[in-house]
C-alpha atoms as a PDB file:
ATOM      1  CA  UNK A   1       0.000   0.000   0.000  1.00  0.00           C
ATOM      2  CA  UNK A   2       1.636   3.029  -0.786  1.00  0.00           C
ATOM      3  CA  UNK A   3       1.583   6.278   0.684  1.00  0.00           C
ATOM      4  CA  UNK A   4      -1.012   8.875   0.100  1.00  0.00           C
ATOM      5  CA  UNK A   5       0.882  11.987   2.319  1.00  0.00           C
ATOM      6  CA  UNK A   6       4.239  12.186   4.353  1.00  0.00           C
ATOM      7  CA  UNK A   7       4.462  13.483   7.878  1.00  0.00           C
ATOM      8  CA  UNK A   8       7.082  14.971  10.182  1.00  0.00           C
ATOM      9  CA  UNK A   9       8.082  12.475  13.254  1.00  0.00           C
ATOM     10  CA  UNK A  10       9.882  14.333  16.287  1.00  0.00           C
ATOM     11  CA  UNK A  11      13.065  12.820  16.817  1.00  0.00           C
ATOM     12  CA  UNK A  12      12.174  11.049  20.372  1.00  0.00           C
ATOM     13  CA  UNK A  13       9.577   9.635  18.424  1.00  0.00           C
ATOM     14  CA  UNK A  14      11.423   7.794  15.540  1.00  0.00           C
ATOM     15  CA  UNK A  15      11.899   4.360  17.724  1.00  0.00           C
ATOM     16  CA  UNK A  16       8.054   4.284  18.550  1.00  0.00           C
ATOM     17  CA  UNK A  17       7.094   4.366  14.660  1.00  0.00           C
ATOM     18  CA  UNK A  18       9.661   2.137  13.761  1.00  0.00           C
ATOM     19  CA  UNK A  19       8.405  -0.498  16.482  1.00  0.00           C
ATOM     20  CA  UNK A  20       4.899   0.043  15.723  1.00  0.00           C
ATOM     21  CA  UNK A  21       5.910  -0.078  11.194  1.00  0.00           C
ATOM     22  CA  UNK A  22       7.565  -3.412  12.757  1.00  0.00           C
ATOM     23  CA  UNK A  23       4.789  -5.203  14.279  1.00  0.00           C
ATOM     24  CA  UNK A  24       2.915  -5.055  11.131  1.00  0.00           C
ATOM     25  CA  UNK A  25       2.855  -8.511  10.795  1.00  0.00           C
ATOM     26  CA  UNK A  26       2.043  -9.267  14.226  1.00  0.00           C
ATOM     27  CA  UNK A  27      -2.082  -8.177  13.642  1.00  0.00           C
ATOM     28  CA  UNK A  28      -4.539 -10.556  15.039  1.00  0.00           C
ATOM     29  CA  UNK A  29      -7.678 -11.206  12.704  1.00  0.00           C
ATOM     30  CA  UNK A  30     -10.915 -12.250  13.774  1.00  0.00           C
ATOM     31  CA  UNK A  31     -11.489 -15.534  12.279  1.00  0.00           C
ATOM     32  CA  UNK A  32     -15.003 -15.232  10.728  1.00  0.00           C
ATOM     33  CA  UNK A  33     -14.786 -11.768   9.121  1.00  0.00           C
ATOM     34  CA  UNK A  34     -10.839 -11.695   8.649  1.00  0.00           C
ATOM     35  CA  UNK A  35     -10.973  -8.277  10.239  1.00  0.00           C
ATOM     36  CA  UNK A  36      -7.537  -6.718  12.402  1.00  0.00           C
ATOM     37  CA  UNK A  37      -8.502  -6.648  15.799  1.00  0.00           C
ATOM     38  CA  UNK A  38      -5.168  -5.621  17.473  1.00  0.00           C
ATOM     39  CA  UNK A  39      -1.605  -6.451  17.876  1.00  0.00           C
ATOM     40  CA  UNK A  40      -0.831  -9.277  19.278  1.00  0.00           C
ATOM     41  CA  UNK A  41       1.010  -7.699  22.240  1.00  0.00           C
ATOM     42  CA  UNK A  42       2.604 -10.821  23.752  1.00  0.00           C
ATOM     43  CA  UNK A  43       4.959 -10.201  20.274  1.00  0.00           C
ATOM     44  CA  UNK A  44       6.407  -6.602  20.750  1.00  0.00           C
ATOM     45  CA  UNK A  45       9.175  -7.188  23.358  1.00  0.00           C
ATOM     46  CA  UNK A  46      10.954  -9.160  21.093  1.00  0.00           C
ATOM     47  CA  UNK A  47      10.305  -7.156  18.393  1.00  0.00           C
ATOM     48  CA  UNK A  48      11.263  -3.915  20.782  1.00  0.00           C
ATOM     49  CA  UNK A  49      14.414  -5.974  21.413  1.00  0.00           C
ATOM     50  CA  UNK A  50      15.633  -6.484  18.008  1.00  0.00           C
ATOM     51  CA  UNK A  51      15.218  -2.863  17.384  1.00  0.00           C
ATOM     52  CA  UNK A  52      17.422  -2.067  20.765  1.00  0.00           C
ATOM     53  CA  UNK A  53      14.368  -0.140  22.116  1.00  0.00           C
ATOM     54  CA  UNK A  54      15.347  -0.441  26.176  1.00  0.00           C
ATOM     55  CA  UNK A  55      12.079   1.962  27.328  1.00  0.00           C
ATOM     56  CA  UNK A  56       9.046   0.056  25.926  1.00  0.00           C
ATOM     57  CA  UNK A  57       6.958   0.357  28.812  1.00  0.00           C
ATOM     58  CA  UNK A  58       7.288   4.658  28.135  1.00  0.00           C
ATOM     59  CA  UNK A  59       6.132   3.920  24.774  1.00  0.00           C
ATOM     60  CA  UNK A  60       3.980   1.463  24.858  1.00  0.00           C
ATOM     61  CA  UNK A  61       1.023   3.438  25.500  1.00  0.00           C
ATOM     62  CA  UNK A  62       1.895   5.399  22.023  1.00  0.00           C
ATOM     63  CA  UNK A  63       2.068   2.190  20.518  1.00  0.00           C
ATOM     64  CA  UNK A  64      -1.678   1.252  21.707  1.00  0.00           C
ATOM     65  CA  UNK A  65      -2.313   4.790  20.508  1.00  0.00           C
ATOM     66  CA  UNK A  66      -1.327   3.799  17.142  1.00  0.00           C
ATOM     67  CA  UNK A  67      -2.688   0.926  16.727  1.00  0.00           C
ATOM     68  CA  UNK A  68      -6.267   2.458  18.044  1.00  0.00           C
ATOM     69  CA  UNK A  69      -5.837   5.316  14.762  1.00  0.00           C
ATOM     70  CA  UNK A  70      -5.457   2.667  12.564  1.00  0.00           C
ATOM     71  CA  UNK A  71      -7.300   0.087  13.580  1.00  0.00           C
ATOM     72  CA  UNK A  72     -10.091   2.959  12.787  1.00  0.00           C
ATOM     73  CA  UNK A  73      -8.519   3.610   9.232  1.00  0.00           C
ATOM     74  CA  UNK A  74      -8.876  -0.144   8.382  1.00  0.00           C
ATOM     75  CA  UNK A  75     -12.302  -0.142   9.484  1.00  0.00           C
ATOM     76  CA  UNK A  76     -13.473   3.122   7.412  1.00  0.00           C
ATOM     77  CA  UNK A  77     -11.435   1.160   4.831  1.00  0.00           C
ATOM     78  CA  UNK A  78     -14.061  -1.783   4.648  1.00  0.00           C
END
């Protein structure tokens, strides 16, 4: 999927985007309508560790944040 627009990311923010563009395989679906539910959370430490990200508790609430916005973007996109 390519991108329609670009965006600015604060510098103390780059590690939280690049976890969250690195858990995109890590979606739950619901089974009967194939639908993302969520990130499978259980999978982001390691995924936080590979990426040397030490303060994942600080940012996982932006993460949740993130997935919320576009858990709402793949809904509108249905």
């Amino acid at each position: 999927m390519a991108l329609a627009e670009t965006c600015e990311i604060a510098i103390e923010d780059v590690p939280t985007v690049k976890l969250f563009f690195s858990l995109s395989t890590q979606w739950t679906h619901d089974t009967m309508s194939g639908r993302r539910i969520g990130i499978d959370y259980s999978r982001i430490p390691a995924v936080a560790g590979m990426l040397k990200i030490d303060d994942l508790p600080e940012r996982f609430l932006d993460i949740r944040a993130m997935e919320a916005a576009a858990l709402g973007v793949f809904a509108a996109s249905r």
